[in-house]
């Protein structure tokens, strides 16, 4: 009976479709087909501990997100392969490597949802070996290393389905070597490498822009929520609380210039 159950086809708890032999995606209290799994946010990592109800709620959010993607107006693009796209007028952003946004349905977030941003540079040291007189691979004395670097952007966010968006800026590792002109005992300065500086500057720009936009959006929200003080209109003399455009509520004059 146990062996039979192992090969028995399962039903997707989300769409009700039949799940193929290798297509099951386990949930805490059910199963999900790979087609439904593709609709989840690419930043979501807690599938196995999610219930069917929680997955259904996320899929409903993901469908609603399509409207935000359709309304998204790109005013600025940062990055290379994976890009941070900004809609500065709407105070929103998305992170994606897709060319067709409506098909990919990348998550659209408000600038105010950003809680932190950092560039994580990974260094990998690979020892360079030589061949001795007996054909064995041995270390140099002192040892020599070739270094490679990968640049990971980490955007921390306040979101119901994920708390960070982590992606690589470089498509291939940036390599530095000792070379013949550099003493083997000294680690080469990676910032002398043009590619290294390019990706480092790219990460710094993304961090600076998102941090600035987050603060701007928060300042605007705070100002909008602040109670409006009554003033005397210089045109009609009425005591008025200016509207969102700074105009008199009675005669329409520009009270705030």
C-alpha atoms as an extended CHARMM CRD file, in Angstrom:
* protein
*
       257  EXT
         1         1  UNK       CA              0.0000000000        0.0000000000        0.0000000000  PROA      1               0.0000000000
         2         2  UNK       CA              2.8500000000        2.3640000000        0.8710000000  PROA      2               0.0000000000
         3         3  UNK       CA              4.6070000000        1.7190000000       -2.4370000000  PROA      3               0.0000000000
         4         4  UNK       CA              1.3430000000        2.2990000000       -4.3300000000  PROA      4               0.0000000000
         5         5  UNK       CA              0.7920000000        5.6210000000       -2.5650000000  PROA      5               0.0000000000
         6         6  UNK       CA              4.2950000000        6.7590000000       -3.5030000000  PROA      6               0.0000000000
         7         7  UNK       CA              3.4740000000        6.4600000000       -7.2150000000  PROA      7               0.0000000000
         8         8  UNK       CA             -0.1490000000        7.6060000000       -6.9700000000  PROA      8               0.0000000000
         9         9  UNK       CA             -0.7000000000       10.9220000000       -8.7440000000  PROA      9               0.0000000000
        10        10  UNK       CA             -1.6380000000       13.7910000000       -6.4730000000  PROA      10              0.0000000000
        11        11  UNK       CA             -4.0950000000       16.6280000000       -6.9330000000  PROA      11              0.0000000000
        12        12  UNK       CA             -3.0900000000       20.2770000000       -6.6280000000  PROA      12              0.0000000000
        13        13  UNK       CA             -4.7450000000       21.7860000000       -3.5500000000  PROA      13              0.0000000000
        14        14  UNK       CA             -4.8170000000       25.1760000000       -5.3020000000  PROA      14              0.0000000000
        15        15  UNK       CA             -6.1550000000       24.6030000000       -8.8240000000  PROA      15              0.0000000000
        16        16  UNK       CA             -7.3990000000       21.0070000000       -8.4900000000  PROA      16              0.0000000000
        17        17  UNK       CA             -5.2780000000       19.8270000000      -11.4040000000  PROA      17              0.0000000000
        18        18  UNK       CA             -3.3810000000       16.5510000000      -11.5120000000  PROA      18              0.0000000000
        19        19  UNK       CA              0.2550000000       16.7370000000      -10.4020000000  PROA      19              0.0000000000
        20        20  UNK       CA              2.8470000000       14.8350000000      -12.4210000000  PROA      20              0.0000000000
        21        21  UNK       CA              5.3530000000       12.4370000000      -10.8680000000  PROA      21              0.0000000000
        22        22  UNK       CA              8.0560000000       15.1000000000      -10.3620000000  PROA      22              0.0000000000
        23        23  UNK       CA              5.8140000000       18.1560000000      -10.2910000000  PROA      23              0.0000000000
        24        24  UNK       CA              4.6920000000       18.2260000000       -6.6600000000  PROA      24              0.0000000000
        25        25  UNK       CA              5.5020000000       21.2210000000       -4.4730000000  PROA      25              0.0000000000
        26        26  UNK       CA              4.7240000000       20.3420000000       -0.8530000000  PROA      26              0.0000000000
        27        27  UNK       CA              2.7750000000       22.7050000000        1.3780000000  PROA      27              0.0000000000
        28        28  UNK       CA              2.2500000000       22.4490000000        5.1180000000  PROA      28              0.0000000000
        29        29  UNK       CA             -1.2190000000       20.9590000000        4.6560000000  PROA      29              0.0000000000
        30        30  UNK       CA             -1.4190000000       20.0700000000        0.9910000000  PROA      30              0.0000000000
        31        31  UNK       CA              0.2070000000       19.8870000000       -2.4100000000  PROA      31              0.0000000000
        32        32  UNK       CA              0.7670000000       22.3720000000       -5.2090000000  PROA      32              0.0000000000
        33        33  UNK       CA              1.5790000000       21.8840000000       -8.8810000000  PROA      33              0.0000000000
        34        34  UNK       CA              4.5790000000       23.5490000000      -10.4650000000  PROA      34              0.0000000000
        35        35  UNK       CA              2.3700000000       25.7940000000      -12.6010000000  PROA      35              0.0000000000
        36        36  UNK       CA              0.7620000000       27.3290000000       -9.5140000000  PROA      36              0.0000000000
        37        37  UNK       CA              4.2010000000       27.5730000000       -7.8770000000  PROA      37              0.0000000000
        38        38  UNK       CA              5.4500000000       29.6720000000      -10.8010000000  PROA      38              0.0000000000
        39        39  UNK       CA              2.8450000000       32.3140000000       -9.9630000000  PROA      39              0.0000000000
        40        40  UNK       CA              4.2750000000       32.9390000000       -6.4840000000  PROA      40              0.0000000000
        41        41  UNK       CA              6.6120000000       35.8500000000       -5.8290000000  PROA      41              0.0000000000
        42        42  UNK       CA             10.1980000000       35.0220000000       -6.8880000000  PROA      42              0.0000000000
        43        43  UNK       CA             11.3780000000       36.4270000000       -3.5340000000  PROA      43              0.0000000000
        44        44  UNK       CA              9.1320000000       34.0750000000       -1.5070000000  PROA      44              0.0000000000
        45        45  UNK       CA             10.9840000000       31.2470000000        0.2700000000  PROA      45              0.0000000000
        46        46  UNK       CA              8.5540000000       29.8470000000        2.8630000000  PROA      46              0.0000000000
        47        47  UNK       CA              6.4320000000       27.5870000000        0.6500000000  PROA      47              0.0000000000
        48        48  UNK       CA              6.9060000000       24.3720000000        2.6620000000  PROA      48              0.0000000000
        49        49  UNK       CA              5.7450000000       26.0210000000        5.8850000000  PROA      49              0.0000000000
        50        50  UNK       CA              2.7680000000       27.7550000000        4.2130000000  PROA      50              0.0000000000
        51        51  UNK       CA             -0.7960000000       26.4740000000        4.3440000000  PROA      51              0.0000000000
        52        52  UNK       CA             -3.0860000000       26.1490000000        1.3450000000  PROA      52              0.0000000000
        53        53  UNK       CA             -5.0650000000       29.1670000000        2.5910000000  PROA      53              0.0000000000
        54        54  UNK       CA             -1.8960000000       31.2850000000        2.8500000000  PROA      54              0.0000000000
        55        55  UNK       CA             -0.8200000000       30.3290000000       -0.6720000000  PROA      55              0.0000000000
        56        56  UNK       CA             -4.2790000000       31.2080000000       -2.0050000000  PROA      56              0.0000000000
        57        57  UNK       CA             -4.0130000000       34.6230000000       -0.3270000000  PROA      57              0.0000000000
        58        58  UNK       CA             -0.6220000000       35.2230000000       -1.9310000000  PROA      58              0.0000000000
        59        59  UNK       CA             -1.8590000000       34.2080000000       -5.3640000000  PROA      59              0.0000000000
        60        60  UNK       CA             -4.7390000000       36.6670000000       -4.9890000000  PROA      60              0.0000000000
        61        61  UNK       CA             -2.1910000000       39.3750000000       -4.1480000000  PROA      61              0.0000000000
        62        62  UNK       CA             -0.0780000000       38.3540000000       -7.1470000000  PROA      62              0.0000000000
        63        63  UNK       CA             -3.0670000000       38.7490000000       -9.4750000000  PROA      63              0.0000000000
        64        64  UNK       CA             -3.7560000000       42.1870000000       -7.9820000000  PROA      64              0.0000000000
        65        65  UNK       CA             -0.0900000000       43.0230000000       -8.5170000000  PROA      65              0.0000000000
        66        66  UNK       CA             -0.6180000000       42.7440000000      -12.2850000000  PROA      66              0.0000000000
        67        67  UNK       CA             -2.6170000000       45.9710000000      -12.1260000000  PROA      67              0.0000000000
        68        68  UNK       CA              0.3110000000       47.7030000000      -10.4020000000  PROA      68              0.0000000000
        69        69  UNK       CA              2.7010000000       46.4110000000      -13.0930000000  PROA      69              0.0000000000
        70        70  UNK       CA              0.4180000000       47.6910000000      -15.8600000000  PROA      70              0.0000000000
        71        71  UNK       CA              0.2460000000       51.1370000000      -14.2060000000  PROA      71              0.0000000000
        72        72  UNK       CA              4.0080000000       51.2630000000      -13.5500000000  PROA      72              0.0000000000
        73        73  UNK       CA              5.7370000000       54.0990000000      -15.4210000000  PROA      73              0.0000000000
        74        74  UNK       CA              9.5210000000       53.6250000000      -15.5390000000  PROA      74              0.0000000000
        75        75  UNK       CA             11.2570000000       56.9240000000      -14.8620000000  PROA      75              0.0000000000
        76        76  UNK       CA             14.6660000000       55.5030000000      -13.9540000000  PROA      76              0.0000000000
        77        77  UNK       CA             16.5690000000       52.2180000000      -14.3380000000  PROA      77              0.0000000000
        78        78  UNK       CA             19.5000000000       51.0940000000      -12.1780000000  PROA      78              0.0000000000
        79        79  UNK       CA             21.6610000000       48.0070000000      -12.6360000000  PROA      79              0.0000000000
        80        80  UNK       CA             22.7180000000       45.7850000000      -15.5050000000  PROA      80              0.0000000000
        81        81  UNK       CA             21.1630000000       42.3140000000      -16.0010000000  PROA      81              0.0000000000
        82        82  UNK       CA             18.8660000000       42.4830000000      -12.9880000000  PROA      82              0.0000000000
        83        83  UNK       CA             17.5050000000       46.0110000000      -12.7740000000  PROA      83              0.0000000000
        84        84  UNK       CA             15.9530000000       48.1900000000      -10.1210000000  PROA      84              0.0000000000
        85        85  UNK       CA             13.1720000000       50.0210000000      -11.9610000000  PROA      85              0.0000000000
        86        86  UNK       CA             11.7520000000       53.1820000000      -10.4260000000  PROA      86              0.0000000000
        87        87  UNK       CA              8.4480000000       54.9810000000      -10.8560000000  PROA      87              0.0000000000
        88        88  UNK       CA              9.4560000000       58.1450000000       -9.0320000000  PROA      88              0.0000000000
        89        89  UNK       CA              6.1210000000       59.8900000000       -9.6150000000  PROA      89              0.0000000000
        90        90  UNK       CA              4.1950000000       57.0770000000       -7.9100000000  PROA      90              0.0000000000
        91        91  UNK       CA              6.9530000000       56.4400000000       -5.3190000000  PROA      91              0.0000000000
        92        92  UNK       CA              7.2190000000       52.7740000000       -6.3490000000  PROA      92              0.0000000000
        93        93  UNK       CA              9.9100000000       50.3530000000       -7.5140000000  PROA      93              0.0000000000
        94        94  UNK       CA             10.4350000000       46.7890000000       -8.7170000000  PROA      94              0.0000000000
        95        95  UNK       CA             13.4370000000       44.4640000000       -9.1600000000  PROA      95              0.0000000000
        96        96  UNK       CA             13.5170000000       42.1860000000      -12.1910000000  PROA      96              0.0000000000
        97        97  UNK       CA             15.6030000000       40.7230000000      -15.0020000000  PROA      97              0.0000000000
        98        98  UNK       CA             12.5460000000       40.2530000000      -17.2210000000  PROA      98              0.0000000000
        99        99  UNK       CA             12.1230000000       41.9840000000      -20.5640000000  PROA      99              0.0000000000
       100       100  UNK       CA              8.3520000000       41.4910000000      -20.6500000000  PROA      100             0.0000000000
       101       101  UNK       CA              7.1220000000       42.9160000000      -17.3670000000  PROA      101             0.0000000000
       102       102  UNK       CA              3.4650000000       41.9970000000      -17.6970000000  PROA      102             0.0000000000
       103       103  UNK       CA              4.3630000000       38.3320000000      -18.2450000000  PROA      103             0.0000000000
       104       104  UNK       CA              6.8950000000       38.2150000000      -15.3850000000  PROA      104             0.0000000000
       105       105  UNK       CA              4.6300000000       40.1650000000      -12.9930000000  PROA      105             0.0000000000
       106       106  UNK       CA              7.4630000000       41.4540000000      -10.7410000000  PROA      106             0.0000000000
       107       107  UNK       CA              6.4020000000       42.6170000000       -7.2810000000  PROA      107             0.0000000000
       108       108  UNK       CA              5.7030000000       46.3610000000       -7.1430000000  PROA      108             0.0000000000
       109       109  UNK       CA              6.6700000000       47.9440000000       -3.8280000000  PROA      109             0.0000000000
       110       110  UNK       CA              6.3930000000       51.4220000000       -2.3210000000  PROA      110             0.0000000000
       111       111  UNK       CA              9.5970000000       53.2760000000       -1.5030000000  PROA      111             0.0000000000
       112       112  UNK       CA              8.3660000000       53.4610000000        2.0970000000  PROA      112             0.0000000000
       113       113  UNK       CA              8.5660000000       49.6470000000        2.3470000000  PROA      113             0.0000000000
       114       114  UNK       CA             12.3740000000       49.7310000000        2.1220000000  PROA      114             0.0000000000
       115       115  UNK       CA             13.8920000000       49.1130000000        5.5600000000  PROA      115             0.0000000000
       116       116  UNK       CA             17.5370000000       48.8200000000        4.5340000000  PROA      116             0.0000000000
       117       117  UNK       CA             19.8840000000       48.4100000000        1.6070000000  PROA      117             0.0000000000
       118       118  UNK       CA             23.4310000000       47.0850000000        1.3770000000  PROA      118             0.0000000000
       119       119  UNK       CA             26.0280000000       45.7890000000       -1.0730000000  PROA      119             0.0000000000
       120       120  UNK       CA             27.4790000000       42.3940000000       -0.1060000000  PROA      120             0.0000000000
       121       121  UNK       CA             30.7660000000       41.7050000000       -1.9020000000  PROA      121             0.0000000000
       122       122  UNK       CA             31.7910000000       38.0380000000       -1.8070000000  PROA      122             0.0000000000
       123       123  UNK       CA             35.4890000000       37.2440000000       -2.1280000000  PROA      123             0.0000000000
       124       124  UNK       CA             36.7800000000       33.8230000000       -3.1780000000  PROA      124             0.0000000000
       125       125  UNK       CA             40.5020000000       32.9240000000       -3.0250000000  PROA      125             0.0000000000
       126       126  UNK       CA             41.7620000000       30.1590000000       -5.3140000000  PROA      126             0.0000000000
       127       127  UNK       CA             45.3260000000       29.0300000000       -4.6700000000  PROA      127             0.0000000000
       128       128  UNK       CA             47.6260000000       28.9860000000       -7.6870000000  PROA      128             0.0000000000
       129       129  UNK       CA             49.6780000000       25.7770000000       -7.8630000000  PROA      129             0.0000000000
       130       130  UNK       CA             52.8740000000       24.7930000000       -9.6790000000  PROA      130             0.0000000000
       131       131  UNK       CA             54.2970000000       21.4840000000      -10.8550000000  PROA      131             0.0000000000
       132       132  UNK       CA             57.4450000000       20.1670000000       -9.1620000000  PROA      132             0.0000000000
       133       133  UNK       CA             60.1890000000       18.0640000000      -10.7480000000  PROA      133             0.0000000000
       134       134  UNK       CA             58.2080000000       14.8860000000      -10.1160000000  PROA      134             0.0000000000
       135       135  UNK       CA             55.0450000000       16.1940000000      -11.7670000000  PROA      135             0.0000000000
       136       136  UNK       CA             53.2130000000       16.8240000000       -8.5150000000  PROA      136             0.0000000000
       137       137  UNK       CA             51.0100000000       19.8810000000       -7.9600000000  PROA      137             0.0000000000
       138       138  UNK       CA             52.4890000000       21.8800000000       -5.0830000000  PROA      138             0.0000000000
       139       139  UNK       CA             52.1020000000       25.3250000000       -3.5540000000  PROA      139             0.0000000000
       140       140  UNK       CA             54.3750000000       28.2350000000       -4.2740000000  PROA      140             0.0000000000
       141       141  UNK       CA             56.4810000000       29.4940000000       -1.4040000000  PROA      141             0.0000000000
       142       142  UNK       CA             54.9320000000       31.7560000000       -0.2470000000  PROA      142             0.0000000000
       143       143  UNK       CA             51.5010000000       30.6500000000       -1.5390000000  PROA      143             0.0000000000
       144       144  UNK       CA             49.9160000000       32.5410000000       -4.4190000000  PROA      144             0.0000000000
       145       145  UNK       CA             46.2050000000       33.1640000000       -4.8300000000  PROA      145             0.0000000000
       146       146  UNK       CA             43.8630000000       34.3230000000       -7.5430000000  PROA      146             0.0000000000
       147       147  UNK       CA             40.8860000000       36.2740000000       -6.2430000000  PROA      147             0.0000000000
       148       148  UNK       CA             37.3810000000       36.5570000000       -7.6380000000  PROA      148             0.0000000000
       149       149  UNK       CA             34.4950000000       38.7550000000       -6.5240000000  PROA      149             0.0000000000
       150       150  UNK       CA             30.7200000000       38.6690000000       -6.7630000000  PROA      150             0.0000000000
       151       151  UNK       CA             28.5060000000       41.6600000000       -5.9910000000  PROA      151             0.0000000000
       152       152  UNK       CA             25.1890000000       40.9520000000       -4.2890000000  PROA      152             0.0000000000
       153       153  UNK       CA             22.6130000000       43.6630000000       -3.6940000000  PROA      153             0.0000000000
       154       154  UNK       CA             20.3930000000       43.1610000000       -0.6540000000  PROA      154             0.0000000000
       155       155  UNK       CA             17.2620000000       45.2920000000       -0.3430000000  PROA      155             0.0000000000
       156       156  UNK       CA             15.4650000000       44.6900000000        2.9490000000  PROA      156             0.0000000000
       157       157  UNK       CA             11.7450000000       45.3870000000        2.8640000000  PROA      157             0.0000000000
       158       158  UNK       CA              8.5830000000       45.3430000000        4.9310000000  PROA      158             0.0000000000
       159       159  UNK       CA              6.3780000000       42.9980000000        2.8990000000  PROA      159             0.0000000000
       160       160  UNK       CA              3.8870000000       40.2840000000        3.8950000000  PROA      160             0.0000000000
       161       161  UNK       CA              5.5450000000       37.5470000000        1.7950000000  PROA      161             0.0000000000
       162       162  UNK       CA              9.2850000000       38.2800000000        1.9360000000  PROA      162             0.0000000000
       163       163  UNK       CA             11.6740000000       40.4820000000        3.8820000000  PROA      163             0.0000000000
       164       164  UNK       CA             14.5510000000       40.8880000000        1.4520000000  PROA      164             0.0000000000
       165       165  UNK       CA             15.3010000000       41.0360000000       -2.2590000000  PROA      165             0.0000000000
       166       166  UNK       CA             18.7680000000       39.6410000000       -2.9040000000  PROA      166             0.0000000000
       167       167  UNK       CA             20.2440000000       39.6130000000       -6.4120000000  PROA      167             0.0000000000
       168       168  UNK       CA             23.6430000000       39.5970000000       -8.1290000000  PROA      168             0.0000000000
       169       169  UNK       CA             24.8230000000       42.6650000000      -10.0040000000  PROA      169             0.0000000000
       170       170  UNK       CA             27.5350000000       40.9100000000      -12.0580000000  PROA      170             0.0000000000
       171       171  UNK       CA             26.7960000000       38.1870000000      -14.6110000000  PROA      171             0.0000000000
       172       172  UNK       CA             30.2320000000       36.5680000000      -14.1250000000  PROA      172             0.0000000000
       173       173  UNK       CA             32.7880000000       36.7890000000      -11.3260000000  PROA      173             0.0000000000
       174       174  UNK       CA             35.3020000000       39.6230000000      -11.4300000000  PROA      174             0.0000000000
       175       175  UNK       CA             38.7920000000       38.0880000000      -11.2370000000  PROA      175             0.0000000000
       176       176  UNK       CA             42.0560000000       39.5990000000      -10.0340000000  PROA      176             0.0000000000
       177       177  UNK       CA             45.4450000000       37.8540000000      -10.0780000000  PROA      177             0.0000000000
       178       178  UNK       CA             48.8470000000       38.4770000000       -8.5840000000  PROA      178             0.0000000000
       179       179  UNK       CA             50.5360000000       38.4800000000      -11.9900000000  PROA      179             0.0000000000
       180       180  UNK       CA             54.2590000000       38.7920000000      -12.4600000000  PROA      180             0.0000000000
       181       181  UNK       CA             54.3970000000       42.4550000000      -11.4900000000  PROA      181             0.0000000000
       182       182  UNK       CA             52.8770000000       41.9530000000       -8.0390000000  PROA      182             0.0000000000
       183       183  UNK       CA             54.7870000000       40.2440000000       -5.2210000000  PROA      183             0.0000000000
       184       184  UNK       CA             53.2000000000       36.8890000000       -4.3840000000  PROA      184             0.0000000000
       185       185  UNK       CA             52.9890000000       37.7220000000       -0.6930000000  PROA      185             0.0000000000
       186       186  UNK       CA             50.8030000000       40.7520000000       -1.3200000000  PROA      186             0.0000000000
       187       187  UNK       CA             47.1110000000       40.5630000000       -2.0690000000  PROA      187             0.0000000000
       188       188  UNK       CA             46.2550000000       42.6420000000       -5.1530000000  PROA      188             0.0000000000
       189       189  UNK       CA             44.0470000000       45.6770000000       -4.5830000000  PROA      189             0.0000000000
       190       190  UNK       CA             40.7230000000       44.7430000000       -6.2330000000  PROA      190             0.0000000000
       191       191  UNK       CA             39.7440000000       48.3850000000       -6.6620000000  PROA      191             0.0000000000
       192       192  UNK       CA             42.4520000000       48.7250000000       -9.3020000000  PROA      192             0.0000000000
       193       193  UNK       CA             40.2440000000       46.4970000000      -11.4630000000  PROA      193             0.0000000000
       194       194  UNK       CA             37.8440000000       48.5170000000      -13.6540000000  PROA      194             0.0000000000
       195       195  UNK       CA             35.0260000000       45.9340000000      -13.4310000000  PROA      195             0.0000000000
       196       196  UNK       CA             35.3030000000       45.7900000000       -9.6520000000  PROA      196             0.0000000000
       197       197  UNK       CA             34.8930000000       49.5720000000       -9.3760000000  PROA      197             0.0000000000
       198       198  UNK       CA             32.0280000000       49.5260000000      -11.8800000000  PROA      198             0.0000000000
       199       199  UNK       CA             29.9420000000       47.0500000000       -9.8800000000  PROA      199             0.0000000000
       200       200  UNK       CA             30.8770000000       48.6340000000       -6.5670000000  PROA      200             0.0000000000
       201       201  UNK       CA             29.6990000000       52.0280000000       -7.8450000000  PROA      201             0.0000000000
       202       202  UNK       CA             26.5360000000       50.4150000000       -9.2330000000  PROA      202             0.0000000000
       203       203  UNK       CA             25.6830000000       48.9730000000       -5.8200000000  PROA      203             0.0000000000
       204       204  UNK       CA             26.3930000000       52.2650000000       -4.0710000000  PROA      204             0.0000000000
       205       205  UNK       CA             24.1450000000       54.1210000000       -6.5080000000  PROA      205             0.0000000000
       206       206  UNK       CA             21.2480000000       51.7140000000       -5.9440000000  PROA      206             0.0000000000
       207       207  UNK       CA             21.6220000000       52.0530000000       -2.1730000000  PROA      207             0.0000000000
       208       208  UNK       CA             21.8390000000       55.8400000000       -2.3120000000  PROA      208             0.0000000000
       209       209  UNK       CA             18.8570000000       56.2710000000       -4.6360000000  PROA      209             0.0000000000
       210       210  UNK       CA             16.5540000000       53.8850000000       -2.7450000000  PROA      210             0.0000000000
       211       211  UNK       CA             17.5270000000       55.4260000000        0.5950000000  PROA      211             0.0000000000
       212       212  UNK       CA             16.8730000000       58.9490000000       -0.6810000000  PROA      212             0.0000000000
       213       213  UNK       CA             13.5750000000       58.0040000000       -2.3260000000  PROA      213             0.0000000000
       214       214  UNK       CA             12.4200000000       56.2000000000        0.8130000000  PROA      214             0.0000000000
       215       215  UNK       CA             13.0950000000       59.2950000000        2.9140000000  PROA      215             0.0000000000
       216       216  UNK       CA             11.4120000000       61.5820000000        0.3810000000  PROA      216             0.0000000000
       217       217  UNK       CA              8.2930000000       59.4000000000        0.2960000000  PROA      217             0.0000000000
       218       218  UNK       CA              8.1530000000       59.2260000000        4.0880000000  PROA      218             0.0000000000
       219       219  UNK       CA              8.5870000000       63.0000000000        4.4280000000  PROA      219             0.0000000000
       220       220  UNK       CA              5.7840000000       63.6120000000        1.9240000000  PROA      220             0.0000000000
       221       221  UNK       CA              3.4860000000       61.1710000000        3.7210000000  PROA      221             0.0000000000
       222       222  UNK       CA              4.2430000000       62.8290000000        7.0510000000  PROA      222             0.0000000000
       223       223  UNK       CA              3.5560000000       66.2890000000        5.6380000000  PROA      223             0.0000000000
       224       224  UNK       CA              0.2860000000       65.1270000000        4.0900000000  PROA      224             0.0000000000
       225       225  UNK       CA             -0.8610000000       63.6370000000        7.4050000000  PROA      225             0.0000000000
       226       226  UNK       CA              0.0150000000       66.7500000000        9.4240000000  PROA      226             0.0000000000
       227       227  UNK       CA             -2.9750000000       68.8640000000       10.5250000000  PROA      227             0.0000000000
       228       228  UNK       CA             -3.5030000000       71.9200000000        8.3270000000  PROA      228             0.0000000000
       229       229  UNK       CA             -3.3660000000       75.3040000000       10.0490000000  PROA      229             0.0000000000
       230       230  UNK       CA             -6.0690000000       77.8710000000        9.3010000000  PROA      230             0.0000000000
       231       231  UNK       CA             -4.8510000000       81.0840000000        7.6450000000  PROA      231             0.0000000000
       232       232  UNK       CA             -6.3460000000       84.3110000000        6.3540000000  PROA      232             0.0000000000
       233       233  UNK       CA             -6.7580000000       84.3930000000        2.5880000000  PROA      233             0.0000000000
       234       234  UNK       CA             -5.0710000000       87.5260000000        1.1440000000  PROA      234             0.0000000000
       235       235  UNK       CA             -7.6330000000       87.6000000000       -1.6970000000  PROA      235             0.0000000000
       236       236  UNK       CA            -11.0360000000       87.2060000000       -0.0570000000  PROA      236             0.0000000000
       237       237  UNK       CA            -10.1050000000       87.7330000000        3.6120000000  PROA      237             0.0000000000
       238       238  UNK       CA            -11.7420000000       84.4980000000        4.7360000000  PROA      238             0.0000000000
       239       239  UNK       CA            -10.2390000000       82.2590000000        7.3850000000  PROA      239             0.0000000000
       240       240  UNK       CA             -9.4680000000       79.0910000000        5.4570000000  PROA      240             0.0000000000
       241       241  UNK       CA             -7.6490000000       75.7890000000        5.6410000000  PROA      241             0.0000000000
       242       242  UNK       CA             -5.7030000000       75.4970000000        2.3580000000  PROA      242             0.0000000000
       243       243  UNK       CA             -6.4330000000       72.4540000000        0.1960000000  PROA      243             0.0000000000
       244       244  UNK       CA             -3.7830000000       70.0170000000       -1.0550000000  PROA      244             0.0000000000
       245       245  UNK       CA             -2.7550000000       72.5560000000       -3.7130000000  PROA      245             0.0000000000
       246       246  UNK       CA             -2.3390000000       75.3150000000       -1.1180000000  PROA      246             0.0000000000
       247       247  UNK       CA             -5.3990000000       77.2480000000       -2.3300000000  PROA      247             0.0000000000
       248       248  UNK       CA             -8.2230000000       78.9620000000       -0.4550000000  PROA      248             0.0000000000
       249       249  UNK       CA            -11.2350000000       76.6850000000       -0.0360000000  PROA      249             0.0000000000
       250       250  UNK       CA            -13.5890000000       79.6090000000       -0.7210000000  PROA      250             0.0000000000
       251       251  UNK       CA            -12.1750000000       81.6780000000       -3.5750000000  PROA      251             0.0000000000
       252       252  UNK       CA             -9.4820000000       79.3500000000       -4.8960000000  PROA      252             0.0000000000
       253       253  UNK       CA             -6.6630000000       81.8590000000       -4.4480000000  PROA      253             0.0000000000
       254       254  UNK       CA             -3.1030000000       80.5770000000       -3.9660000000  PROA      254             0.0000000000
       255       255  UNK       CA             -2.7710000000       81.0870000000       -0.2230000000  PROA      255             0.0000000000
       256       256  UNK       CA              0.6300000000       79.3870000000       -0.0420000000  PROA      256             0.0000000000
       257       257  UNK       CA              2.0770000000       81.0820000000       -3.1160000000  PROA      257             0.0000000000
